[in-house]
Short mmCIF file of C-alpha atoms in Angstrom, two decimals:
data_model
loop_
_atom_site.label_atom_id
_atom_site.label_comp_id
_atom_site.label_asym_id
_atom_site.label_seq_id
_atom_site.Cartn_x
_atom_site.Cartn_y
_atom_site.Cartn_z
CA UNK C 1 55.64 63.33 143.43
CA UNK C 2 57.75 60.51 142.83
CA UNK C 3 54.89 57.81 142.42
CA UNK C 4 56.22 55.82 145.42
CA UNK C 5 53.77 55.60 148.37
CA UNK C 6 55.04 54.93 151.87
CA UNK C 7 52.91 54.30 154.82
CA UNK C 8 52.68 55.40 157.44
CA UNK C 9 54.36 58.92 157.40
CA UNK C 10 55.20 58.97 161.01
CA UNK C 11 55.20 56.25 163.62
CA UNK C 12 55.99 56.45 167.23
CA UNK C 13 56.27 53.17 169.25
CA UNK C 14 58.36 51.72 172.47
CA UNK C 15 61.27 49.63 172.60
CA UNK C 16 60.86 46.03 172.15
CA UNK C 17 57.61 46.56 170.06
CA UNK C 18 57.13 45.30 166.42
CA UNK C 19 56.12 47.89 163.34
CA UNK C 20 55.63 47.25 159.84
CA UNK C 21 56.48 49.74 157.24
CA UNK C 22 54.70 49.51 153.53
CA UNK C 23 55.53 50.63 150.46
CA UNK C 24 53.71 50.84 147.09
CA UNK C 25 56.32 51.17 143.96
CA UNK C 26 55.56 53.22 141.10
CA UNK C 27 53.28 51.51 138.41
CA UNK C 28 55.43 49.15 136.27
CA UNK C 29 58.52 49.18 138.73
CA UNK C 30 59.46 45.71 139.60
CA UNK C 31 62.26 46.74 142.06
CA UNK C 32 61.97 47.82 145.45
CA UNK C 33 64.74 48.79 147.62
CA UNK C 34 64.71 49.86 151.31
CA UNK C 35 67.20 52.35 152.88
CA UNK C 36 67.53 53.79 156.70
CA UNK C 37 68.75 57.16 157.14
CA UNK C 38 69.40 58.19 160.71
CA UNK C 39 69.49 61.83 161.72
CA UNK C 40 71.53 63.84 159.59
CA UNK C 41 73.16 60.78 158.27
CA UNK C 42 73.56 59.07 154.91
CA UNK C 43 71.34 56.21 153.22
CA UNK C 44 72.03 52.82 154.47
CA UNK C 45 71.12 50.32 152.13
CA UNK C 46 69.02 47.67 153.72
CA UNK C 47 67.53 45.15 151.25
CA UNK C 48 66.44 45.02 147.29
CA UNK C 49 63.66 42.69 146.08
CA UNK C 50 62.98 42.40 142.16
CA UNK C 51 59.91 40.81 141.12
CA UNK C 52 58.96 39.28 144.35
CA UNK C 53 62.50 37.88 144.90
CA UNK C 54 65.05 39.13 147.21
CA UNK C 55 67.87 40.39 144.84
CA UNK C 56 70.64 42.15 147.42
CA UNK C 57 70.95 42.64 150.97
CA UNK C 58 72.90 45.26 152.79
CA UNK C 59 73.87 45.64 156.44
CA UNK C 60 70.24 44.58 157.45
CA UNK C 61 69.85 43.39 161.12
CA UNK C 62 68.31 40.05 161.90
CA UNK C 63 65.72 41.87 163.64
CA UNK C 64 64.52 43.21 160.27
CA UNK C 65 62.65 41.31 157.48
CA UNK C 66 61.28 42.36 154.46
CA UNK C 67 59.11 41.06 151.63
CA UNK C 68 57.76 41.81 148.33
CA UNK C 69 54.31 40.66 147.51
CA UNK C 70 52.64 39.48 143.89
CA UNK C 71 51.12 42.84 143.44
CA UNK C 72 54.67 44.49 144.00
CA UNK C 73 54.21 46.13 147.28
CA UNK C 74 56.61 45.52 149.88
CA UNK C 75 56.75 45.63 153.48
CA UNK C 76 59.53 46.34 155.99
CA UNK C 77 59.27 44.47 159.38
CA UNK C 78 61.15 45.82 162.34
CA UNK C 79 60.87 43.63 165.57
CA UNK C 80 62.05 44.00 169.05
CA UNK C 81 62.94 47.73 168.59
CA UNK C 82 65.78 49.80 169.94
CA UNK C 83 66.22 53.42 170.43
CA UNK C 84 68.66 53.24 168.06
CA UNK C 85 66.15 52.06 165.08
CA UNK C 86 64.73 55.76 165.22
CA UNK C 87 65.36 56.83 161.48
CA UNK C 88 63.80 57.78 158.73
CA UNK C 89 63.00 54.71 156.47
CA UNK C 90 62.66 55.26 152.47
CA UNK C 91 61.67 52.75 149.96
CA UNK C 92 62.46 53.32 146.28
CA UNK C 93 61.44 51.67 143.45
CA UNK C 94 63.22 51.23 139.68
CA UNK C 95 62.09 49.39 136.62
CA UNK C 96 64.86 47.16 136.40
CA UNK C 97 66.21 44.75 139.12
CA UNK C 98 69.96 46.00 138.48
CA UNK C 99 71.23 49.07 140.17
CA UNK C 100 71.86 51.08 136.83
CA UNK C 101 68.52 52.72 136.61
CA UNK C 102 67.03 55.99 138.26
CA UNK C 103 65.44 55.14 141.76
CA UNK C 104 62.40 56.98 142.47
CA UNK C 105 62.02 57.65 146.36
CA UNK C 106 58.95 57.77 148.58
CA UNK C 107 58.64 60.31 151.19
CA UNK C 108 59.70 57.78 153.85
CA UNK C 109 58.57 56.69 157.09
CA UNK C 110 59.89 58.45 160.12
CA UNK C 111 60.03 55.74 163.24
CA UNK C 112 60.67 57.05 166.46
CA UNK C 113 61.23 54.59 169.13
CA UNK C 114 60.86 55.90 172.79
CA UNK O 1 82.49 45.97 151.99
CA UNK O 2 81.88 48.54 149.56
CA UNK O 3 82.44 52.00 151.08
CA UNK O 4 81.78 55.40 149.49
CA UNK O 5 82.81 58.42 150.90
CA UNK O 6 82.25 62.10 150.01
CA UNK O 7 84.14 65.31 150.83
CA UNK O 8 83.52 67.86 152.06
CA UNK O 9 81.04 66.77 154.77
CA UNK O 10 79.54 70.18 154.72
CA UNK O 11 80.02 73.51 152.72
CA UNK O 12 78.57 76.81 153.14
CA UNK O 13 78.84 79.42 150.47
CA UNK O 14 77.49 82.60 149.56
CA UNK O 15 75.26 82.70 146.63
CA UNK O 16 77.29 83.12 143.28
CA UNK O 17 80.41 81.09 144.66
CA UNK O 18 81.18 77.76 143.06
CA UNK O 19 81.06 74.51 144.83
CA UNK O 20 82.40 71.02 144.01
CA UNK O 21 81.63 67.80 146.20
CA UNK O 22 83.84 64.78 145.51
CA UNK O 23 82.98 60.90 145.59
CA UNK O 24 85.27 58.08 146.09
CA UNK O 25 84.85 54.46 146.30
CA UNK O 26 86.80 51.71 147.87
CA UNK O 27 86.05 49.67 144.87
CA UNK O 28 85.50 49.94 141.11
CA UNK O 29 81.90 50.84 140.20
CA UNK O 30 79.73 49.64 137.31
CA UNK O 31 78.19 53.38 137.26
CA UNK O 32 77.69 56.35 139.27
CA UNK O 33 74.45 58.20 140.16
CA UNK O 34 73.92 61.49 141.70
CA UNK O 35 70.93 62.52 144.07
CA UNK O 36 69.86 65.71 145.58
CA UNK O 37 67.87 65.55 149.00
CA UNK O 38 66.27 68.94 150.09
CA UNK O 39 65.93 69.54 153.66
CA UNK O 40 63.12 67.42 154.84
CA UNK O 41 62.66 66.04 151.57
CA UNK O 42 63.38 62.67 149.69
CA UNK O 43 66.53 62.00 147.48
CA UNK O 44 65.76 62.93 143.62
CA UNK O 45 67.66 61.65 141.05
CA UNK O 46 69.94 64.01 139.10
CA UNK O 47 72.07 61.96 136.72
CA UNK O 48 73.90 58.49 135.91
CA UNK O 49 77.40 58.26 134.68
CA UNK O 50 78.56 55.10 133.17
CA UNK O 51 81.81 55.21 130.87
CA UNK O 52 85.20 55.94 132.43
CA UNK O 53 86.14 59.77 132.07
CA UNK O 54 82.61 60.67 131.14
CA UNK O 55 81.62 64.03 131.94
CA UNK O 56 77.96 65.52 131.59
CA UNK O 57 76.58 68.96 132.05
CA UNK O 58 73.03 69.95 133.45
CA UNK O 59 72.79 73.82 133.10
CA UNK O 60 75.04 75.02 136.10
CA UNK O 61 76.03 71.34 137.18
CA UNK O 62 78.87 69.40 135.64
CA UNK O 63 79.56 65.85 136.74
CA UNK O 64 82.89 63.67 136.13
CA UNK O 65 83.44 60.10 136.32
CA UNK O 66 86.97 59.29 137.05
CA UNK O 67 89.26 57.21 134.70
CA UNK O 68 89.47 54.37 136.99
CA UNK O 69 85.69 54.31 137.85
CA UNK O 70 86.50 54.73 141.50
CA UNK O 71 85.90 58.24 141.84
CA UNK O 72 83.50 61.20 140.81
CA UNK O 73 82.67 64.72 141.33
CA UNK O 74 79.81 67.27 140.90
CA UNK O 75 80.67 70.97 140.38
CA UNK O 76 77.98 73.67 140.49
CA UNK O 77 78.77 76.76 138.78
CA UNK O 78 77.49 80.35 140.52
CA UNK O 79 75.41 78.56 143.16
CA UNK O 80 71.80 79.68 143.76
CA UNK O 81 69.73 79.49 147.31
CA UNK O 82 67.77 76.91 145.33
CA UNK O 83 70.68 74.48 145.29
CA UNK O 84 70.26 73.93 149.01
CA UNK O 85 70.50 70.46 150.11
CA UNK O 86 72.43 67.34 150.49
CA UNK O 87 74.10 65.82 147.28
CA UNK O 88 74.63 62.00 147.59
CA UNK O 89 76.47 59.68 145.16
CA UNK O 90 75.74 56.25 144.59
CA UNK O 91 77.40 53.56 143.21
CA UNK O 92 77.14 49.77 142.32
CA UNK O 93 80.39 47.75 142.96
CA UNK O 94 81.16 46.01 139.61
CA UNK O 95 81.76 42.82 141.23
CA UNK O 96 78.44 42.75 142.45
CA UNK O 97 77.18 42.95 138.97
CA UNK O 98 74.95 46.12 139.46
CA UNK O 99 73.48 45.01 142.45
CA UNK O 100 73.01 46.61 145.87
CA UNK O 101 73.35 50.66 145.18
CA UNK O 102 75.51 51.89 147.68
CA UNK O 103 75.14 55.62 148.71
CA UNK O 104 78.04 57.92 149.70
CA UNK O 105 78.15 59.69 152.82
CA UNK O 106 76.88 63.03 151.56
CA UNK O 107 77.69 66.94 151.29
CA UNK O 108 75.47 69.12 152.81
CA UNK O 109 75.48 72.52 150.96
CA UNK O 110 74.34 75.77 152.26
CA UNK O 111 73.98 78.76 150.21
CA UNK O 112 73.75 82.23 152.00
CA UNK O 113 71.97 84.89 149.84
#
């Protein structure tokens, strides 16, 4: 158990819909990262937050948005969903705001778009 | 943008054989991290290397960071079935100041008993 909690674990929805994925970081961790992993693919960096502020952005689509709240939990919003958005979405947390510390990953949210 | 490639993409070995995966970045890295993802699981941190030419060992695993800080390798001696999984390297572009940890394409290892 990494201490990072992601909900929901599984989500099935239709094209054009909007979903929200939630992540609670480990206690004491200020940084939250979101990654997308398509079937048998690598981990695509989406976005990073540190203590409520956006710190780095990857190849995140304009249809996707995220935020980190004062209690440090984070949400990833995916809208106008397409079939290609089906993937495993991982949240990870770390103590520091810089990418030079261990990332602790949650178990992921598996999104299926039909 | 920064790209991190790993080779091979896939390797199938017999238990007891050695295994090596190589990680190559298009840019100079501040550090390199290695993660292991078991089938159906989430990535788990293995190690971080920071210094040019650094070598670290964890039991049967040997990690190396290249002199130019653009490549790295993970070598497993005498593989066991518990080594099955996908191994990812991850690095931060030195120009980005440690931000934006980019993962490599991964190497999937299958070990037959």
